[in-house]
Coordinates of C-alpha atoms in Angstrom, one line a residue:
M1 CA 81.1 110.1 140.1
Y2 CA 83.0 109.0 137.0
K3 CA 82.1 111.0 133.8
L4 CA 83.8 109.1 130.9
L5 CA 83.9 105.4 130.2
A6 CA 86.3 104.1 127.5
L7 CA 85.5 100.7 126.2
D8 CA 87.6 98.4 124.0
L9 CA 85.5 96.2 121.7
D10 CA 87.0 92.9 120.7
G11 CA 87.5 90.7 123.7
T12 CA 85.9 93.3 125.9
L13 CA 82.4 94.7 125.0
L14 CA 82.0 91.9 122.4
N15 CA 81.8 88.2 123.3
Q16 CA 83.3 85.4 121.3
Q17 CA 80.4 85.6 118.9
N18 CA 81.2 89.3 118.2
Q19 CA 78.0 90.3 119.9
I20 CA 77.1 92.6 122.8
S21 CA 75.2 90.9 125.5
A22 CA 72.0 92.3 126.9
Q23 CA 73.7 92.6 130.3
N24 CA 76.4 94.8 128.8
I25 CA 74.0 96.9 126.9
N26 CA 71.9 97.6 130.0
A27 CA 75.0 98.5 132.0
V28 CA 76.3 100.9 129.4
K29 CA 72.9 102.5 129.1
R30 CA 72.9 103.1 132.9
V31 CA 76.2 105.0 132.6
I32 CA 74.8 107.2 129.9
H33 CA 71.5 107.7 131.8
Q34 CA 73.6 108.8 134.8
H35 CA 75.1 111.6 132.6
G36 CA 78.2 109.7 131.7
T37 CA 79.8 109.7 128.3
V38 CA 80.9 106.5 126.6
V39 CA 83.6 106.2 124.0
L40 CA 84.3 103.1 122.0
C41 CA 88.1 102.5 121.6
S42 CA 89.3 100.0 119.0
A43 CA 91.9 99.0 116.5
R44 CA 88.9 98.8 114.1
P45 CA 88.1 101.6 111.5
V46 CA 85.2 103.9 112.3
M47 CA 82.8 102.1 110.0
A48 CA 83.4 98.8 111.7
I49 CA 83.0 100.4 115.2
A50 CA 79.6 101.9 114.1
A51 CA 78.6 98.5 112.7
V52 CA 79.0 96.9 116.2
I53 CA 76.3 99.0 117.7
R54 CA 74.1 99.3 114.7
N55 CA 70.5 98.1 115.4
T56 CA 71.2 98.0 119.1
E57 CA 69.9 100.3 121.8
L58 CA 73.4 101.9 121.9
E59 CA 73.3 103.1 118.3
Y60 CA 72.1 106.6 119.1
L61 CA 73.5 106.8 122.6
I62 CA 77.2 106.5 121.9
R63 CA 78.6 109.6 120.2
Y64 CA 82.4 109.2 120.2
F65 CA 84.7 106.6 118.6
I66 CA 88.5 106.2 119.0
S67 CA 89.5 104.3 115.9
F68 CA 92.7 102.7 114.6
N69 CA 94.2 102.6 118.1
G70 CA 93.9 106.3 118.5
A71 CA 94.8 107.6 115.0
W72 CA 91.2 108.6 114.3
I73 CA 88.8 110.3 116.8
Y74 CA 85.3 110.7 115.4
D75 CA 82.1 112.4 116.4
A76 CA 79.3 110.1 115.2
V77 CA 76.6 112.7 115.9
D78 CA 78.1 115.6 114.0
K79 CA 79.6 113.1 111.6
K80 CA 83.0 114.8 111.6
D81 CA 86.6 114.1 112.6
I82 CA 87.8 115.4 115.9
R83 CA 91.3 114.3 114.8
F84 CA 92.7 112.2 112.0
M85 CA 96.4 111.4 111.9
P86 CA 97.7 109.3 109.0
L87 CA 101.2 108.2 108.4
H88 CA 103.6 110.5 106.4
R89 CA 104.5 109.3 102.9
L90 CA 108.2 108.8 103.9
D91 CA 107.0 106.7 106.8
V92 CA 104.9 104.5 104.5
K93 CA 107.9 104.1 102.1
N94 CA 110.2 103.1 105.0
V95 CA 107.7 100.6 106.3
I96 CA 107.1 99.1 102.8
N97 CA 110.9 98.6 102.4
M98 CA 111.1 96.9 105.8
L99 CA 108.2 94.6 104.9
A100 CA 109.7 93.7 101.6
E101 CA 113.1 92.9 103.2
N102 CA 111.5 90.5 105.7
E103 CA 108.8 89.1 103.4
F104 CA 106.1 89.7 106.0
Q105 CA 102.4 89.3 105.3
Y106 CA 100.6 92.6 105.8
H107 CA 97.9 95.1 104.7
F108 CA 97.3 98.8 105.0
F109 CA 94.2 100.7 106.1
T110 CA 92.8 104.0 104.9
R111 CA 89.6 105.5 106.2
D112 CA 87.4 103.3 104.1
N113 CA 89.5 100.5 102.6
M114 CA 92.1 97.9 103.1
I115 CA 95.0 97.8 100.7
S116 CA 97.6 95.1 99.9
S117 CA 100.4 95.0 97.4
L118 CA 100.9 91.2 97.8
K119 CA 99.9 88.7 95.2
S120 CA 99.1 86.1 97.9
I121 CA 96.6 87.4 100.5
S122 CA 96.8 86.0 104.0
D123 CA 93.8 84.4 105.6
Y124 CA 94.2 86.9 108.5
T125 CA 93.9 89.7 106.1
R126 CA 90.8 88.2 104.5
Y127 CA 89.3 87.7 107.9
E128 CA 89.7 91.4 108.8
S129 CA 88.3 92.4 105.5
Q130 CA 85.2 90.3 106.1
L131 CA 84.9 91.2 109.8
F132 CA 85.1 95.0 109.1
A133 CA 83.1 94.7 105.8
M134 CA 85.9 96.6 104.1
E135 CA 86.9 96.2 100.5
L136 CA 90.3 94.8 100.0
A137 CA 92.1 96.4 97.0
F138 CA 95.4 95.5 95.3
V139 CA 97.7 98.5 94.8
E140 CA 101.3 98.4 93.6
P141 CA 103.9 99.5 96.2
K142 CA 105.1 102.4 94.1
N143 CA 101.5 103.8 94.1
I144 CA 101.0 103.2 97.9
I145 CA 104.0 105.4 98.8
Q146 CA 102.3 108.3 96.9
R147 CA 99.3 108.2 99.1
D148 CA 98.7 110.5 102.1
D149 CA 95.7 108.6 103.6
I150 CA 97.4 105.4 105.0
V151 CA 96.5 105.3 108.7
K152 CA 97.8 102.0 109.8
V153 CA 99.9 99.0 108.7
S154 CA 99.0 95.6 110.0
I155 CA 101.5 92.7 109.9
V156 CA 99.7 89.4 110.2
G157 CA 100.6 85.8 111.1
S158 CA 100.6 83.0 113.6
T159 CA 100.9 83.8 117.3
D160 CA 104.6 82.7 117.4
F161 CA 105.3 84.7 114.3
I162 CA 103.7 87.9 115.7
D163 CA 105.6 87.5 119.0
N164 CA 108.9 87.2 117.1
V165 CA 108.0 90.1 114.7
A166 CA 107.0 92.3 117.7
N167 CA 110.4 91.9 119.3
K168 CA 112.3 92.5 116.1
I169 CA 110.4 95.6 115.0
D170 CA 110.1 97.1 118.5
E171 CA 113.9 97.0 118.8
R172 CA 114.4 98.7 115.4
F173 CA 111.5 101.1 115.1
H174 CA 110.2 102.1 118.5
R175 CA 111.6 105.6 118.2
Q176 CA 110.0 106.2 114.8
Y177 CA 106.5 104.7 115.0
S178 CA 103.8 103.7 117.4
L179 CA 103.9 99.9 117.5
S180 CA 101.2 97.7 119.0
K181 CA 100.3 94.1 119.2
T182 CA 96.5 94.2 119.1
S183 CA 95.8 90.5 119.2
R184 CA 97.6 87.2 118.8
H185 CA 97.6 87.5 115.0
Y186 CA 98.0 91.3 114.3
Y187 CA 100.9 93.7 114.9
E188 CA 100.3 97.3 113.9
I189 CA 102.4 100.3 112.9
M190 CA 101.1 103.8 113.1
K191 CA 102.4 107.4 113.4
Q192 CA 104.7 108.1 116.3
G193 CA 102.9 109.1 119.5
I194 CA 99.6 107.4 118.6
T195 CA 98.1 105.2 121.3
K196 CA 94.6 104.6 122.7
G197 CA 95.6 106.3 125.9
E198 CA 97.0 109.4 124.1
A199 CA 93.7 109.6 122.1
L200 CA 91.6 109.2 125.2
H201 CA 93.6 112.1 126.8
Y202 CA 93.0 114.2 123.7
L203 CA 89.2 113.5 123.7
S204 CA 89.0 114.1 127.5
R205 CA 90.5 117.6 127.0
H206 CA 88.0 118.1 124.1
L207 CA 85.2 117.2 126.4
N208 CA 86.7 119.1 129.4
I209 CA 86.8 116.0 131.5
G210 CA 89.8 115.3 133.8
S211 CA 91.6 112.0 134.0
Q212 CA 90.3 111.6 137.6
S213 CA 86.8 111.1 136.1
V214 CA 87.8 108.5 133.5
V215 CA 87.4 104.7 133.6
S216 CA 88.7 102.4 130.8
I217 CA 88.1 98.7 130.2
G218 CA 90.1 96.5 127.9
D219 CA 91.9 93.1 127.4
Q220 CA 94.9 93.6 125.2
E221 CA 98.3 95.3 125.4
N222 CA 97.1 98.2 123.3
D223 CA 94.6 99.0 126.1
I224 CA 97.3 99.5 128.8
S225 CA 97.9 103.1 127.7
M226 CA 94.2 103.8 128.5
F227 CA 94.7 102.2 132.0
Q228 CA 97.7 104.5 132.5
F229 CA 95.7 107.6 131.7
S230 CA 92.4 106.7 133.5
A231 CA 91.6 107.0 137.2
V232 CA 90.5 103.4 137.0
G233 CA 91.8 100.9 134.5
V234 CA 89.9 97.5 134.3
A235 CA 91.3 94.4 132.7
M236 CA 89.0 91.8 131.4
G237 CA 89.1 88.3 132.9
N238 CA 90.2 87.0 129.5
A239 CA 93.2 89.4 129.4
S240 CA 96.8 88.1 129.8
D241 CA 98.4 88.1 133.2
F242 CA 100.7 90.9 132.0
V243 CA 97.7 93.1 131.0
K244 CA 96.0 92.3 134.3
S245 CA 99.1 93.4 136.2
C246 CA 98.9 96.8 134.5
A247 CA 95.2 97.4 135.6
D248 CA 93.7 98.7 138.8
K249 CA 90.9 96.1 138.7
V250 CA 90.2 92.8 137.0
S251 CA 86.6 91.9 135.8
Q252 CA 85.0 88.8 134.6
D253 CA 85.7 87.6 131.0
N254 CA 84.0 88.8 127.8
N255 CA 81.8 85.7 127.6
H256 CA 80.4 86.4 131.2
H257 CA 79.5 90.1 130.7
G258 CA 82.7 91.5 132.2
V259 CA 81.9 95.1 131.1
A260 CA 78.6 94.9 133.0
F261 CA 80.4 93.4 136.0
A262 CA 82.8 96.3 136.1
I263 CA 80.2 99.0 135.6
N264 CA 78.0 97.5 138.4
Q265 CA 81.0 98.0 140.7
L266 CA 81.9 101.5 139.6
W267 CA 78.5 102.9 138.8
P268 CA 76.3 101.4 141.6
L269 CA 72.5 101.7 141.4

């Protein structure tokens, strides 16, 4: 019997309306009632992960969050960090210089806020601010590099722009940072070594659960590292062909209760 289920949120547990279907809720509850542990794994900050399950039957059933693609692991019952790994100040300075050289649109994340040093704010930045219910503050670059609480840098833009940016930055910085395309419009830079899969491994050790007892479900390239760690990695039906090729199984899409479909196969009644 599998003991730990890792669930991505956007495009996986959530449908296009950013809601969790009754079918998915019931399936997740069944895993928990069969003595399984469920962890929500997302590029979102902790507060935005908590908001997803607030006022649902899962609010008091899911204890662990992997946030910021693995940079922050949080215990929602004890209300404390299991691990928090922000960028070093020198890393932030180097990233700011690179962003300025290329005139990219971007924003930064701390635990509780989004920060930008741009006069003109991208619609993609505004969307995330509203989606996550996080305040967007303007801070001068010289003040940003003095901070030690920057967890993640998000470069934003059109699909073609992000694809081009990913190739350029991957080639230049893949040895210095963890780099991840989390959707068609967001490309993220974090501390070296940070991935969802690495964080899932860390949490599994914390819970004394071996990888042979772990299942993960996701839809984006940043979920592949979870598949690689887990005994069973499940790609959603709405995932790209590449993501599907990296998974052990493929489920239905997020608008047709793909999480419930996968759970019903792996946790039979």
